[in-house]
Short mmCIF file of C-alpha atoms in Angstrom, two decimals:
data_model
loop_
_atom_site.label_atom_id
_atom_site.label_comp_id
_atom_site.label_asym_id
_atom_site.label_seq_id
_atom_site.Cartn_x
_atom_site.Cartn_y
_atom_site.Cartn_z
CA UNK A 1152 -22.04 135.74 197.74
CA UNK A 1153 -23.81 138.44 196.35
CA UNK A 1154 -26.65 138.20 193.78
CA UNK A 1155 -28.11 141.26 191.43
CA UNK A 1156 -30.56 141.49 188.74
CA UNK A 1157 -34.01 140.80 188.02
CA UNK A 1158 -34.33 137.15 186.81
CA UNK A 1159 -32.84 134.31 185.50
CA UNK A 1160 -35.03 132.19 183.30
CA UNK A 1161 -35.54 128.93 184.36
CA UNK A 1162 -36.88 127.71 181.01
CA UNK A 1163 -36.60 129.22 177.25
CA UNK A 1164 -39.99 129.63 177.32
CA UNK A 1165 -39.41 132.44 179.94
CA UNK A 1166 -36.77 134.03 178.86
CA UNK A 1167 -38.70 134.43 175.20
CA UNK A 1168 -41.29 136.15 177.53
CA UNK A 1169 -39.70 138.26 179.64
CA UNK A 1170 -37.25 139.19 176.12
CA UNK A 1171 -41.12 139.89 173.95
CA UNK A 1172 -42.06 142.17 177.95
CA UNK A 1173 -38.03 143.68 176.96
CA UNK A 1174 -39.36 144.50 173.87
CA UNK A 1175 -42.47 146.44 174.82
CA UNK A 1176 -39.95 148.47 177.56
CA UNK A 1177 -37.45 148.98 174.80
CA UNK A 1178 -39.83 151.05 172.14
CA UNK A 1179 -41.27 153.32 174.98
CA UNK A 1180 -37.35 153.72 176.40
CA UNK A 1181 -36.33 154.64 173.20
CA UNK A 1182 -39.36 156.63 172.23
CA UNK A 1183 -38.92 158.88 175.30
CA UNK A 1184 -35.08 158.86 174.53
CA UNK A 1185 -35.93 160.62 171.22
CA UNK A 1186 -38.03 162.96 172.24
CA UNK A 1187 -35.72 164.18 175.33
CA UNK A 1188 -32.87 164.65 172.18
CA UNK A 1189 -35.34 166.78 170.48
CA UNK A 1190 -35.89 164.72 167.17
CA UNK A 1191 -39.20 165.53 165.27
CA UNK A 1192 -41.20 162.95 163.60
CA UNK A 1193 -39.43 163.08 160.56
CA UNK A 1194 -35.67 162.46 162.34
CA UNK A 1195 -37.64 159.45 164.54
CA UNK A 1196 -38.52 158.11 161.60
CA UNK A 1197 -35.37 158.08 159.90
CA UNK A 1198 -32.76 157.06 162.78
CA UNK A 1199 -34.97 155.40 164.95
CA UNK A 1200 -35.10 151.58 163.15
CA UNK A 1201 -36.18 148.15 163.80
CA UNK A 1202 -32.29 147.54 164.35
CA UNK A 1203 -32.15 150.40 167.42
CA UNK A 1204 -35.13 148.85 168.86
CA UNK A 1205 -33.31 145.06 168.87
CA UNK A 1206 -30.37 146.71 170.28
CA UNK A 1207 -32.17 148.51 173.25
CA UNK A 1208 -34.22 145.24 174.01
CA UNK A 1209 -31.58 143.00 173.55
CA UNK A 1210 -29.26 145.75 176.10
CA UNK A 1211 -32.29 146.07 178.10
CA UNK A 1212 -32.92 141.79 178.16
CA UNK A 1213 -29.05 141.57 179.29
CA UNK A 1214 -29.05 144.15 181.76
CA UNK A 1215 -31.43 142.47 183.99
CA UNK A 1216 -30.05 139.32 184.05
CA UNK A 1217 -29.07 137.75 187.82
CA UNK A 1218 -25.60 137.80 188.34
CA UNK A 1219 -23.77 136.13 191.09
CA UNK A 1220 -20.86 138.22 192.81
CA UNK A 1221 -17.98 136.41 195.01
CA UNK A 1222 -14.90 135.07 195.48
CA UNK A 1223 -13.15 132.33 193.32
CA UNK A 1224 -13.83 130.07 195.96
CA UNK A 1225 -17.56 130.29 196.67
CA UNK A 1226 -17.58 129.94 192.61
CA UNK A 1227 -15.68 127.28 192.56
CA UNK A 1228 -18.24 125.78 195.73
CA UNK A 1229 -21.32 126.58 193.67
CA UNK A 1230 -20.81 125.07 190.67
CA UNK A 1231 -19.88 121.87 192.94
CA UNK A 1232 -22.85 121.61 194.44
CA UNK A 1233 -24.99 121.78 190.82
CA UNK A 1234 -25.07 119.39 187.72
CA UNK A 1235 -22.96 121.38 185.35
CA UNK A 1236 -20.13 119.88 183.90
CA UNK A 1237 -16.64 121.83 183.20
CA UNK A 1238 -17.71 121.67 179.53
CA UNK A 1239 -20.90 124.02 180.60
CA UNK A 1240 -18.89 126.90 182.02
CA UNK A 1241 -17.31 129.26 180.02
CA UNK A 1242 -14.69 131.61 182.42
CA UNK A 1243 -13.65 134.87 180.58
CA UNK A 1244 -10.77 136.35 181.93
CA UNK A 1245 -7.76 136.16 183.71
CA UNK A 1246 -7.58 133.11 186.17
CA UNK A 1247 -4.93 135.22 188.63
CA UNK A 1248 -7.28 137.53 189.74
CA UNK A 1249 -9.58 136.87 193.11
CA UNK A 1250 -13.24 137.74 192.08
CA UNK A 1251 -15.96 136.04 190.19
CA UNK A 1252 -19.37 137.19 188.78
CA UNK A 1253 -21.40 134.77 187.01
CA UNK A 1254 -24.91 133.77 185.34
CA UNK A 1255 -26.32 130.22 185.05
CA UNK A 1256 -28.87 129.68 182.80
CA UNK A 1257 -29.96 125.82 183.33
CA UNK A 1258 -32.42 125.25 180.38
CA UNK A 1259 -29.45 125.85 178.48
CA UNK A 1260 -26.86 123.71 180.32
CA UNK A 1261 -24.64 126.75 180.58
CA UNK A 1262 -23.03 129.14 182.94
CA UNK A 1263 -21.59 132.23 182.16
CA UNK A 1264 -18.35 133.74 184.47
CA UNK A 1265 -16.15 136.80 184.42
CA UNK A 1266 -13.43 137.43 186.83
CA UNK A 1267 -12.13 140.68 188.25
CA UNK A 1268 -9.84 142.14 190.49
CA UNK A 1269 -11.57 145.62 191.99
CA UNK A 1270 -14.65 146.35 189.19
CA UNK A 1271 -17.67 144.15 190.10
CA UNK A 1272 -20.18 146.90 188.29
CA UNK A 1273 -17.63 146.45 185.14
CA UNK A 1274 -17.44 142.83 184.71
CA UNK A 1275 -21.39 142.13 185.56
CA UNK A 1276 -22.18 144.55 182.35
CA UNK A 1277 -19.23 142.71 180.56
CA UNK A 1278 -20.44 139.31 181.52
CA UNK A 1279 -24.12 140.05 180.78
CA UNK A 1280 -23.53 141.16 177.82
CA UNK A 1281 -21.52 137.74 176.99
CA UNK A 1282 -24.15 135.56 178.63
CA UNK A 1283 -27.00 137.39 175.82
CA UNK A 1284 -24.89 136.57 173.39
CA UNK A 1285 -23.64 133.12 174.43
CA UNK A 1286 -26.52 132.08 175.99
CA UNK A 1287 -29.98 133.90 175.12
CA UNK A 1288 -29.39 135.45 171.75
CA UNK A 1289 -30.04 131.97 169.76
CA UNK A 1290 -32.77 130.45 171.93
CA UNK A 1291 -34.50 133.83 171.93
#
């Protein structure tokens, strides 16, 4: 098994603060974004909104969620040896394909998977993404 990303909240109270730290990190990436694309105050001010500024931190939140990488059977052994019930996982995808890549965010009583053939990169962003909005996006 393979694991990537930069944490996975233990608590909603965490994941509100590292998502208010996303925030911060968001407006500066942005910021700098703008300025690289040559907009003057005047086009900042008028493109760059509260809205683009969710969107980054939200992106930026997802992005550095831990994601487990393996097999369907070292998946399938993991979530054995934890307290979530089948009710808590939520697979997207096709179940005739070999890989896994998954999030588990306990507070929540939730796990997050994706499976995948030959495109772990692909289906971590896809299943971060889902695991935000599944997951993080009301609690936060």
């Amino acid at each position: 098994m393979e694991t990537n990303g930069s944490f996975a909240p233990a608590t909603v109270e965490e994941a509100r603060d590292r998502y208010a730290e996303a925030g911060e990190a968001a407006q500066v990436v942005v910021r700098e974004t703008a300025k690289a694309m040559g907009f003057d105050g005047e086009e900042y001010d008028e493109r760059v909104t509260g809205e683009v500024i969710e969107t980054a931190r939200d992106a930026l939140f997802a992005s550095l969620l831990t994601v487990h990488v393996a097999d369907r059977e070292t998946f399938e052994a993991w979530l054995d040896e934890r307290p979530f019930t089948e009710g808590d996982v939520t697979v997207l995808g096709s179940e005739h394909v070999d890989n896994v890549v998954w999030h588990a965010a306990p507070f929540a009583d939730a796990v997050v998977a994706a499976t995948f053939q030959n495109e772990p990169d692909a289906a971590a962003g896809t299943l971060r993404r889902n695991a935000f909005g599944r997951i993080y996006r009301d609690a936060l």
